[in-house]
Amino acid sequence: MKLFRIDSFQVGAGKTQMTWFRSLLVGSLAFTAACASGPQKKQTAAPEVTPPAAQQPAPEQKPVPPPAQKSGSAQSAFAAALQSYEAGDLDGARKGFEAVVDELPQSLNAQFNLGVIAERQGRPDDARVAYEKVLLLDPAHVPAVVNLGVMYRAQGRLDEAIALFQRALKTPGREYDASLLNSLSITYRVAGKLDESEAAARRVLVRNKDDPGAYKNLAHVAYAREKYRLAELLAGTARKHSENDPALYNLLGMVYLKLDDRARALVQFQKAISLDAKFTPGYLNLGALALSYRDYVGAERSFGKAVELEPGSPDATLYLAWALDGQKGRDPKKGLAAGEAFEKVLATRADLPEAVCGAGWAYASDRAGWQKAIAFLDRCKGLETTTDNDKQMITAKVQGLQNMLKAPPPEAAPATAEGEGDGAPADEAIGGGGAQPAGGAEGVAPGQGSDVAPEGDATGGAGAHPGQGTDAMPADDATGGVGSGAPLAPGGKGTPAGK
């Protein structure tokens, strides 16, 4: 997110079921996240720049008094807060902007910046309150509307998000605001309302015929309708006007996978992360593509990077667990690491079948994890989604583990024999829910192409978990549009992140 630079303070004008890894590559190649919360919104500070031509500053809602001139102390506090933010000192920035708000309670941008910092610090409730305070002063404050709408969308509150955008669009002068309409288009698509999503995106083009966000949204709609050639054409048009947007290359990668052209898909995913080394969906797609070829080491590397970028993402952690689990046959310690990753997922998604059963089979790879394996496999057996065949396999496995625990630990085998002796058969891994990544490629031979969901916004797919095959949401609110979630400097306009 980006901070507005100071010229003068802008003052408000007053109150106005069990889906196992064997289905990972059928509908879940992308992190959906799409992009946002999720992609997490870009939250890097940026210098003051002129908004791109495709995003014309919206006209004033109505005549307002001249901006209140900042006092010396307020100016100093804002400048210090901005400097702290750019240095990565979020606590210092927070205190600085709070001091500004204390002196000038109607400072829209200082209040907005507090919301952005709250999001970065993992305080969504505080962020929501900050954005709502801004909207009390200016109901059509685009950056606050967009950020609050993205938060609602990430929480699955789609009707509220839609109502918020529609309300702002009714403000005189905002009827064709590109950021609001593109955000509305994304939200409609997440809600499964493709006709409405298309209409909102086309409305942008009435006034902004070259807007890349609108073309990207239309490409996502075409993708959702399985019109892949049209999606390719629209994404290509968007790329002409925004050639450095990694989300567009990611979407093209999704399209090429649907067209059974994995080589071109790989190039697009690699291009996405070359443009933005912190573009999480690109790493997730590269990891999933590696899994489709059973390249578990490569998958671990890509998913590990995604987890590094978004340590709190249960989706990225679940994918990493599958990549580690695929290596337990050669290295039982990888099974233990996979079990720990599955447990991290369960910390936020209690009783998720994939994670419960996956942890059981992963821990079963090494004696150090047998006790945990028995506990997790018993839980897995009790899940309604576990098949009768899997239950039989679990019963046999648990009995075997219990018998082996009664026996003394065997002497250490020669190093040259360890890899062969501890190899876990693929059937064993698939049983118990198929949390073993090898099961994920079952029925999907290299070159056949697999269903994938296009990368979306940072909202994380509105709560969908891996394996469900839901379409991911675009990253528009994270990477483009006025009010993309960037902290604002008084009197300034939002600068699209990543621009």
Coordinates of C-alpha atoms in Angstrom, one line a residue:
M1 CA 0.0 0.0 0.0
K2 CA 1.2 3.5 -0.7
L3 CA 1.2 6.6 1.3
F4 CA -0.1 10.0 0.1
R5 CA 2.5 12.7 0.4
I6 CA 1.6 15.9 2.2
D7 CA 0.8 19.1 0.6
S8 CA -2.2 20.1 2.8
F9 CA -4.6 18.2 4.9
Q10 CA -7.8 17.1 3.1
V11 CA -10.7 17.8 5.4
G12 CA -14.1 16.1 5.1
A13 CA -17.0 18.2 3.9
G14 CA -19.3 16.8 6.6
K15 CA -21.3 13.7 7.0
T16 CA -22.6 12.5 3.6
Q17 CA -16.8 -32.7 1.9
M18 CA -13.6 -34.7 1.5
T19 CA -11.9 -33.4 -1.6
W20 CA -8.5 -35.0 -1.5
F21 CA -5.2 -34.2 -3.1
R22 CA -6.1 -36.5 -6.0
S23 CA -8.4 -33.6 -7.0
L24 CA -5.8 -30.8 -6.3
L25 CA -5.0 -30.4 -10.0
V26 CA -8.7 -30.4 -11.0
G27 CA -9.7 -26.9 -10.3
S28 CA -7.1 -25.8 -7.7
L29 CA -3.8 -25.2 -9.5
A30 CA -4.0 -21.5 -8.5
F31 CA -4.1 -20.2 -5.0
T32 CA -7.0 -18.4 -4.8
A33 CA -6.6 -16.2 -3.8
A34 CA -6.7 -14.3 -6.4
C35 CA -5.5 -12.0 -5.3
A36 CA -5.9 -10.6 -2.8
S37 CA -6.1 -11.5 1.3
G38 CA -5.6 -12.1 0.8
P39 CA -3.0 -11.5 -2.9
Q40 CA -2.4 -9.6 -0.1
K41 CA -2.8 -5.9 -1.0
K42 CA 0.5 -4.3 -2.0
Q43 CA 1.5 -2.3 1.0
T44 CA 4.7 -0.6 0.1
A45 CA 5.1 3.1 0.3
A46 CA 5.6 4.9 -2.9
P47 CA 6.6 8.4 -4.1
E48 CA 3.9 10.9 -5.2
V49 CA 3.1 10.2 -8.9
T50 CA 0.4 11.3 -11.3
P51 CA -2.4 8.7 -11.7
P52 CA -2.2 6.8 -15.0
A53 CA -4.3 8.1 -17.8
A54 CA -6.6 5.1 -17.6
Q55 CA -7.6 6.1 -14.1
Q56 CA -8.7 9.7 -14.3
P57 CA -9.1 11.5 -11.0
A58 CA -12.8 11.6 -10.1
P59 CA -14.3 15.1 -10.0
E60 CA -15.2 16.7 -6.7
Q61 CA -18.4 15.5 -5.2
K62 CA -19.5 19.1 -4.5
P63 CA -17.9 22.4 -3.7
V64 CA -16.0 22.2 -0.4
P65 CA -14.1 24.8 1.7
P66 CA -10.4 25.1 0.9
P67 CA -8.4 22.5 2.7
A68 CA -7.5 23.4 6.2
Q69 CA -3.8 24.4 6.4
K70 CA -1.8 22.1 8.6
S71 CA -0.3 23.4 11.8
G72 CA 3.4 23.1 12.3
S73 CA 3.0 20.2 14.8
A74 CA 0.6 18.3 12.6
Q75 CA 2.9 18.7 9.6
S76 CA 5.8 17.4 11.6
A77 CA 3.8 14.5 12.9
F78 CA 2.6 13.5 9.4
A79 CA 6.1 13.8 7.9
A80 CA 7.6 11.7 10.7
A81 CA 4.8 9.1 10.4
L82 CA 5.4 8.9 6.6
Q83 CA 9.1 8.4 7.2
S84 CA 8.5 5.7 9.8
Y85 CA 6.2 3.9 7.4
E86 CA 8.7 3.9 4.6
A87 CA 11.4 2.6 7.0
G88 CA 9.1 -0.3 8.0
D89 CA 8.4 1.1 11.5
L90 CA 4.7 0.5 11.5
D91 CA 4.3 1.2 15.2
G92 CA 6.0 4.5 14.8
A93 CA 3.9 5.4 11.8
R94 CA 0.8 4.5 13.7
K95 CA 1.6 6.8 16.6
G96 CA 2.5 9.6 14.2
F97 CA -0.8 9.4 12.3
E98 CA -2.7 9.1 15.6
A99 CA -1.1 12.4 16.7
V100 CA -2.3 14.0 13.4
V101 CA -5.8 12.7 13.9
D102 CA -5.8 14.0 17.5
E103 CA -5.0 17.5 16.3
L104 CA -7.1 17.4 13.2
P105 CA -9.9 14.8 13.6
Q106 CA -11.2 15.5 10.1
S107 CA -8.0 14.6 8.3
L108 CA -9.2 11.9 5.9
N109 CA -5.8 10.7 4.8
A110 CA -4.3 10.4 8.2
Q111 CA -7.3 8.4 9.3
F112 CA -7.1 6.3 6.2
N113 CA -3.4 5.6 6.7
L114 CA -4.2 4.2 10.1
G115 CA -6.5 1.7 8.5
V116 CA -3.8 0.6 6.1
I117 CA -1.3 0.2 8.9
A118 CA -3.9 -1.8 10.9
E119 CA -4.3 -4.2 8.0
R120 CA -0.6 -4.7 7.7
Q121 CA -0.4 -5.4 11.4
G122 CA -3.1 -8.0 11.3
R123 CA -5.7 -5.9 13.0
P124 CA -8.7 -6.1 10.6
D125 CA -11.3 -4.8 13.1
D126 CA -9.2 -1.7 13.7
A127 CA -8.7 -1.3 9.9
R128 CA -12.5 -1.5 9.4
V129 CA -13.2 1.1 12.0
A130 CA -10.6 3.5 10.5
Y131 CA -12.1 3.1 7.0
E132 CA -15.6 3.6 8.3
K133 CA -14.5 6.8 10.1
V134 CA -13.2 8.1 6.8
L135 CA -16.5 7.2 5.1
L136 CA -18.5 9.1 7.7
L137 CA -16.6 12.2 6.6
D138 CA -16.7 11.5 2.9
P139 CA -19.0 8.6 1.8
A140 CA -17.4 8.6 -1.6
H141 CA -13.7 8.4 -0.5
V142 CA -12.7 5.9 -3.1
P143 CA -9.6 4.4 -1.4
A144 CA -11.6 3.7 1.8
V145 CA -14.5 2.3 -0.1
V146 CA -12.3 -0.1 -2.1
N147 CA -10.3 -1.3 0.9
L148 CA -13.4 -1.8 3.0
G149 CA -15.1 -3.6 0.1
V150 CA -12.1 -5.9 -0.3
M151 CA -12.2 -6.7 3.5
Y152 CA -15.9 -7.6 3.2
R153 CA -15.2 -9.8 0.2
A154 CA -12.4 -11.6 2.0
Q155 CA -14.8 -12.3 4.8
G156 CA -17.5 -13.7 2.5
R157 CA -19.7 -10.6 3.1
L158 CA -20.4 -10.3 -0.6
D159 CA -23.8 -8.6 -0.4
E160 CA -22.3 -5.9 1.9
A161 CA -19.4 -5.3 -0.4
I162 CA -21.7 -5.0 -3.4
A163 CA -23.9 -2.6 -1.6
L164 CA -20.9 -0.5 -0.5
F165 CA -19.6 -0.1 -4.1
Q166 CA -23.1 0.6 -5.5
R167 CA -23.7 3.3 -2.9
A168 CA -20.4 5.0 -3.7
L169 CA -21.1 4.9 -7.4
K170 CA -24.3 6.8 -6.9
T171 CA -22.3 9.8 -5.7
P172 CA -22.4 12.6 -8.3
G173 CA -19.2 12.5 -10.3
R174 CA -18.3 8.9 -9.3
E175 CA -20.7 7.0 -11.6
Y176 CA -17.9 5.8 -13.9
D177 CA -15.1 5.6 -11.4
A178 CA -12.8 2.9 -12.7
S179 CA -11.6 1.7 -9.3
L180 CA -15.1 1.3 -7.9
L181 CA -16.5 -0.4 -11.0
N182 CA -13.6 -2.8 -11.3
S183 CA -13.9 -3.7 -7.7
L184 CA -17.6 -4.2 -8.1
S185 CA -17.0 -6.4 -11.2
I186 CA -14.6 -8.6 -9.1
T187 CA -17.1 -8.9 -6.3
Y188 CA -19.9 -9.9 -8.7
R189 CA -17.7 -12.6 -10.2
V190 CA -16.8 -14.0 -6.8
A191 CA -20.5 -14.1 -6.1
G192 CA -21.1 -16.1 -9.3
K193 CA -22.9 -13.2 -11.0
L194 CA -21.0 -13.2 -14.3
D195 CA -23.5 -11.1 -16.3
E196 CA -23.3 -8.3 -13.7
S197 CA -19.6 -8.6 -13.5
E198 CA -19.3 -8.2 -17.2
A199 CA -21.6 -5.2 -17.2
A200 CA -19.6 -3.4 -14.5
A201 CA -16.4 -3.9 -16.4
R202 CA -17.9 -2.7 -19.7
R203 CA -19.2 0.4 -17.9
V204 CA -15.6 1.3 -17.2
L205 CA -14.8 1.2 -20.9
V206 CA -17.5 3.8 -21.6
R207 CA -15.2 6.5 -20.2
N208 CA -11.8 4.7 -20.1
K209 CA -11.6 2.7 -23.3
D210 CA -8.0 1.5 -22.5
D211 CA -8.5 0.6 -18.9
P212 CA -6.4 -2.6 -18.3
G213 CA -8.4 -3.5 -15.2
A214 CA -11.6 -3.7 -17.1
Y215 CA -10.1 -5.9 -19.8
K216 CA -8.7 -8.1 -17.1
N217 CA -12.0 -8.5 -15.4
L218 CA -13.6 -9.3 -18.8
A219 CA -10.9 -11.9 -19.3
H220 CA -11.7 -13.5 -16.0
V221 CA -15.4 -13.6 -16.9
A222 CA -14.6 -15.3 -20.2
Y223 CA -12.4 -17.8 -18.3
A224 CA -15.2 -18.6 -15.9
R225 CA -17.5 -19.2 -18.9
E226 CA -14.9 -21.5 -20.3
K227 CA -14.3 -19.3 -23.3
Y228 CA -10.5 -19.6 -23.2
R229 CA -9.6 -18.2 -26.5
L230 CA -11.6 -15.1 -25.7
A231 CA -10.0 -14.9 -22.3
E232 CA -6.6 -15.1 -24.0
L233 CA -7.5 -12.2 -26.3
L234 CA -8.9 -10.0 -23.6
A235 CA -5.9 -10.7 -21.3
G236 CA -3.6 -9.8 -24.2
T237 CA -5.4 -6.5 -24.7
A238 CA -5.1 -5.7 -21.0
R239 CA -1.4 -6.5 -21.2
K240 CA -0.9 -4.0 -23.9
H241 CA -1.9 -1.3 -21.5
S242 CA -0.3 -2.8 -18.4
E243 CA 2.6 -4.9 -19.5
N244 CA 4.2 -5.0 -16.0
D245 CA 1.1 -6.4 -14.2
P246 CA 2.1 -9.9 -13.0
A247 CA -1.6 -10.9 -12.5
L248 CA -2.1 -10.7 -16.3
Y249 CA 0.7 -13.2 -17.0
N250 CA -0.7 -15.4 -14.2
L251 CA -4.1 -15.3 -15.8
L252 CA -2.6 -16.2 -19.2
G253 CA -0.9 -19.1 -17.6
M254 CA -4.2 -20.3 -16.4
V255 CA -5.7 -20.0 -19.9
Y256 CA -2.8 -21.9 -21.5
L257 CA -3.2 -24.7 -19.0
K258 CA -6.9 -24.9 -20.0
L259 CA -5.7 -25.0 -23.6
D260 CA -3.4 -27.9 -22.8
D261 CA -0.2 -25.9 -23.4
R262 CA 1.8 -26.4 -20.2
A263 CA 5.0 -25.1 -21.7
R264 CA 3.5 -21.6 -22.4
A265 CA 1.8 -21.7 -19.1
L266 CA 5.1 -22.2 -17.4
V267 CA 6.6 -19.3 -19.2
Q268 CA 3.7 -17.0 -18.1
F269 CA 4.0 -18.0 -14.4
Q270 CA 7.8 -17.5 -14.5
K271 CA 7.2 -14.1 -16.1
A272 CA 4.8 -13.1 -13.4
I273 CA 7.3 -13.7 -10.6
S274 CA 10.1 -12.1 -12.6
L275 CA 8.0 -8.9 -12.6
D276 CA 7.2 -9.2 -8.9
A277 CA 9.4 -11.4 -6.7
K278 CA 6.7 -11.2 -4.1
F279 CA 3.8 -12.3 -6.3
T280 CA 2.5 -15.3 -4.3
P281 CA 0.0 -16.7 -6.8
G282 CA 2.8 -17.2 -9.3
Y283 CA 4.8 -19.4 -6.9
L284 CA 1.7 -21.3 -6.0
N285 CA 1.0 -22.1 -9.7
L286 CA 4.6 -23.0 -10.3
G287 CA 4.4 -25.4 -7.3
A288 CA 1.2 -26.9 -8.5
L289 CA 2.6 -27.4 -12.0
A290 CA 5.6 -29.1 -10.5
L291 CA 3.3 -31.4 -8.5
S292 CA 1.5 -32.4 -11.7
Y293 CA 4.8 -33.9 -12.9
R294 CA 5.5 -35.3 -9.4
D295 CA 8.5 -33.0 -9.0
Y296 CA 8.1 -32.7 -5.3
V297 CA 11.4 -31.0 -4.7
G298 CA 10.5 -28.2 -7.1
A299 CA 7.0 -28.0 -5.6
E300 CA 8.5 -27.7 -2.1
R301 CA 10.7 -24.9 -3.3
S302 CA 7.9 -22.9 -4.9
F303 CA 5.4 -23.5 -2.1
G304 CA 8.0 -22.7 0.5
K305 CA 8.5 -19.3 -1.1
A306 CA 4.7 -18.8 -1.1
V307 CA 4.6 -19.6 2.6
E308 CA 7.5 -17.3 3.3
L309 CA 5.6 -14.5 1.6
E310 CA 2.3 -15.3 3.3
P311 CA 3.2 -17.2 6.5
G312 CA -0.4 -17.0 7.7
S313 CA -2.0 -18.5 4.6
P314 CA -3.5 -22.0 5.3
D315 CA -3.8 -22.7 1.6
A316 CA -0.1 -22.1 0.9
T317 CA 0.8 -24.2 3.9
L318 CA -1.5 -27.0 2.8
Y319 CA 0.1 -27.1 -0.6
L320 CA 3.6 -27.2 1.0
A321 CA 2.5 -30.1 3.2
W322 CA 1.5 -32.1 0.1
A323 CA 4.9 -31.3 -1.5
L324 CA 6.7 -32.5 1.6
D325 CA 4.5 -35.6 1.9
G326 CA 5.4 -36.6 -1.6
Q327 CA 9.1 -37.0 -0.5
K328 CA 8.5 -39.1 2.6
G329 CA 9.3 -42.3 0.7
R330 CA 12.9 -41.3 0.2
D331 CA 13.2 -39.3 3.4
P332 CA 10.9 -40.1 6.3
K333 CA 11.9 -36.8 7.9
K334 CA 10.0 -35.0 5.2
G335 CA 6.9 -36.9 6.4
L336 CA 7.4 -35.4 9.8
A337 CA 7.8 -32.0 8.3
A338 CA 4.6 -32.5 6.3
G339 CA 2.8 -33.6 9.4
E340 CA 3.8 -30.4 11.1
A341 CA 2.6 -28.3 8.1
F342 CA -0.8 -30.1 8.2
E343 CA -1.0 -29.2 11.9
K344 CA -0.4 -25.6 11.1
V345 CA -3.3 -25.7 8.7
L346 CA -5.5 -27.2 11.4
A347 CA -4.7 -24.4 13.7
T348 CA -6.8 -22.1 11.5
R349 CA -9.1 -24.7 9.8
A350 CA -10.0 -27.2 12.5
D351 CA -11.1 -30.6 11.3
L352 CA -10.3 -29.9 7.6
P353 CA -10.4 -33.4 6.2
E354 CA -7.3 -33.0 4.0
A355 CA -5.2 -31.8 6.9
V356 CA -6.5 -34.3 9.5
C357 CA -6.0 -37.3 7.3
G358 CA -2.9 -35.9 5.7
A359 CA -1.2 -35.4 9.0
G360 CA -2.0 -39.0 10.0
W361 CA -0.4 -40.5 6.9
A362 CA 2.5 -38.1 6.9
Y363 CA 3.4 -38.9 10.6
A364 CA 3.2 -42.6 9.9
S365 CA 6.4 -42.4 7.8
D366 CA 8.7 -42.2 10.8
R367 CA 8.8 -43.8 14.2
A368 CA 9.1 -40.4 15.9
G369 CA 5.6 -39.5 14.5
W370 CA 3.8 -42.8 15.1
Q371 CA 1.9 -41.7 18.2
K372 CA 0.6 -38.6 16.4
A373 CA -0.1 -40.7 13.3
I374 CA -2.4 -43.0 15.3
A375 CA -4.3 -40.0 16.8
F376 CA -4.8 -38.3 13.5
L377 CA -5.7 -41.5 11.7
D378 CA -8.4 -42.2 14.3
R379 CA -9.8 -38.7 13.8
C380 CA -9.7 -39.2 10.0
K381 CA -11.5 -42.5 10.4
G382 CA -14.3 -40.8 12.2
L383 CA -14.9 -38.2 9.6
E384 CA -18.1 -38.5 7.6
T385 CA -16.2 -37.9 4.4
T386 CA -13.9 -40.9 4.8
T387 CA -14.9 -43.7 2.6
D388 CA -15.3 -47.3 3.8
N389 CA -12.3 -48.4 1.8
D390 CA -10.2 -45.7 3.5
K391 CA -11.5 -46.7 6.9
Q392 CA -10.4 -50.3 6.3
M393 CA -6.9 -49.0 5.3
I394 CA -6.7 -46.8 8.3
T395 CA -7.7 -49.6 10.7
A396 CA -5.0 -51.8 9.2
K397 CA -2.4 -49.1 9.4
V398 CA -3.2 -48.1 13.0
Q399 CA -3.0 -51.8 14.1
G400 CA 0.4 -52.0 12.4
L401 CA 1.7 -48.9 14.0
Q402 CA 0.5 -50.0 17.5
N403 CA 2.2 -53.4 17.0
M404 CA 5.5 -51.8 15.9
L405 CA 5.4 -49.4 18.9
K406 CA 5.3 -52.4 21.2
A407 CA 8.5 -53.7 19.7
P408 CA 11.9 -52.2 20.6
P409 CA 13.2 -49.7 18.0
P410 CA 15.3 -51.4 15.4
E411 CA 19.0 -50.8 15.1
A412 CA 20.0 -48.0 12.7
A413 CA 20.2 -49.4 9.2
P414 CA 23.3 -48.6 7.0
A415 CA 23.0 -45.3 5.3
T416 CA 23.0 -47.0 1.9
A417 CA 19.9 -49.0 2.8
E418 CA 17.8 -46.3 4.4
G419 CA 16.2 -45.0 1.3
E420 CA 15.0 -48.3 0.0
G421 CA 13.9 -49.7 3.4
D422 CA 11.6 -46.9 4.3
G423 CA 10.0 -46.2 1.0
A424 CA 6.3 -45.7 1.4
P425 CA 4.1 -47.4 -1.3
A426 CA 1.9 -45.0 -3.2
D427 CA -1.2 -47.0 -2.3
E428 CA -0.5 -46.5 1.3
A429 CA -0.3 -42.7 0.8
I430 CA -3.5 -42.5 -1.2
G431 CA -5.4 -44.4 1.5
G432 CA -6.7 -42.3 4.3
G433 CA -7.9 -39.6 2.2
G434 CA -5.2 -39.3 -0.4
A435 CA -3.3 -36.5 1.3
Q436 CA -0.3 -37.9 -0.4
P437 CA 0.6 -35.7 -3.4
A438 CA 1.1 -38.7 -5.6
G439 CA -2.6 -39.2 -5.4
G440 CA -3.1 -35.7 -6.7
A441 CA -1.8 -36.5 -10.1
E442 CA -3.9 -39.6 -10.4
G443 CA -5.6 -39.5 -13.7
V444 CA -3.8 -36.4 -14.8
A445 CA -0.8 -37.4 -16.9
P446 CA 1.7 -34.8 -17.9
G447 CA 0.5 -33.0 -21.0
Q448 CA -3.2 -33.7 -20.4
G449 CA -3.8 -30.3 -18.9
S450 CA -5.6 -29.8 -15.6
D451 CA -8.3 -27.5 -14.4
V452 CA -7.0 -24.5 -12.6
A453 CA -8.6 -21.5 -11.1
P454 CA -7.2 -18.1 -12.3
E455 CA -5.4 -16.1 -9.8
G456 CA -7.5 -13.6 -8.1
D457 CA -7.4 -10.8 -5.6
A458 CA -5.8 -11.0 -2.2
T459 CA -9.0 -12.1 -0.6
G460 CA -8.0 -15.7 -0.7
G461 CA -10.9 -17.0 -2.7
A462 CA -13.7 -16.0 -0.3
G463 CA -12.9 -18.8 2.0
A464 CA -12.6 -21.7 -0.4
H465 CA -10.0 -24.3 0.6
P466 CA -7.7 -26.2 -1.8
G467 CA -9.3 -29.1 -3.6
Q468 CA -12.7 -27.5 -4.1
G469 CA -12.0 -26.3 -7.6
T470 CA -13.3 -22.8 -7.1
D471 CA -12.3 -20.0 -9.3
A472 CA -9.8 -17.7 -7.8
M473 CA -10.4 -14.0 -7.7
P474 CA -8.4 -11.4 -9.5
A475 CA -5.8 -9.2 -8.0
D476 CA -7.2 -6.0 -9.3
D477 CA -7.7 -4.4 -5.9
A478 CA -4.2 -5.3 -4.9
T479 CA -2.4 -4.1 -8.0
G480 CA -4.5 -1.4 -9.6
G481 CA -7.1 1.3 -9.2
V482 CA -7.4 4.4 -7.2
G483 CA -7.8 3.4 -3.7
S484 CA -5.9 0.1 -4.0
G485 CA -5.4 0.0 -0.3
A486 CA -2.4 2.3 -0.3
P487 CA -1.9 4.8 2.6
L488 CA -2.7 8.2 1.3
A489 CA -1.0 11.6 1.7
P490 CA -3.4 14.4 2.4
G491 CA -4.9 15.9 -0.7
G492 CA -3.5 13.2 -3.0
K493 CA -5.0 10.5 -5.1
G494 CA -4.5 6.8 -4.6
T495 CA -1.6 5.4 -6.7
P496 CA -2.1 1.8 -8.0
A497 CA 0.2 -0.6 -6.3
G498 CA 2.7 -2.2 -8.5
K499 CA 2.4 0.6 -11.1

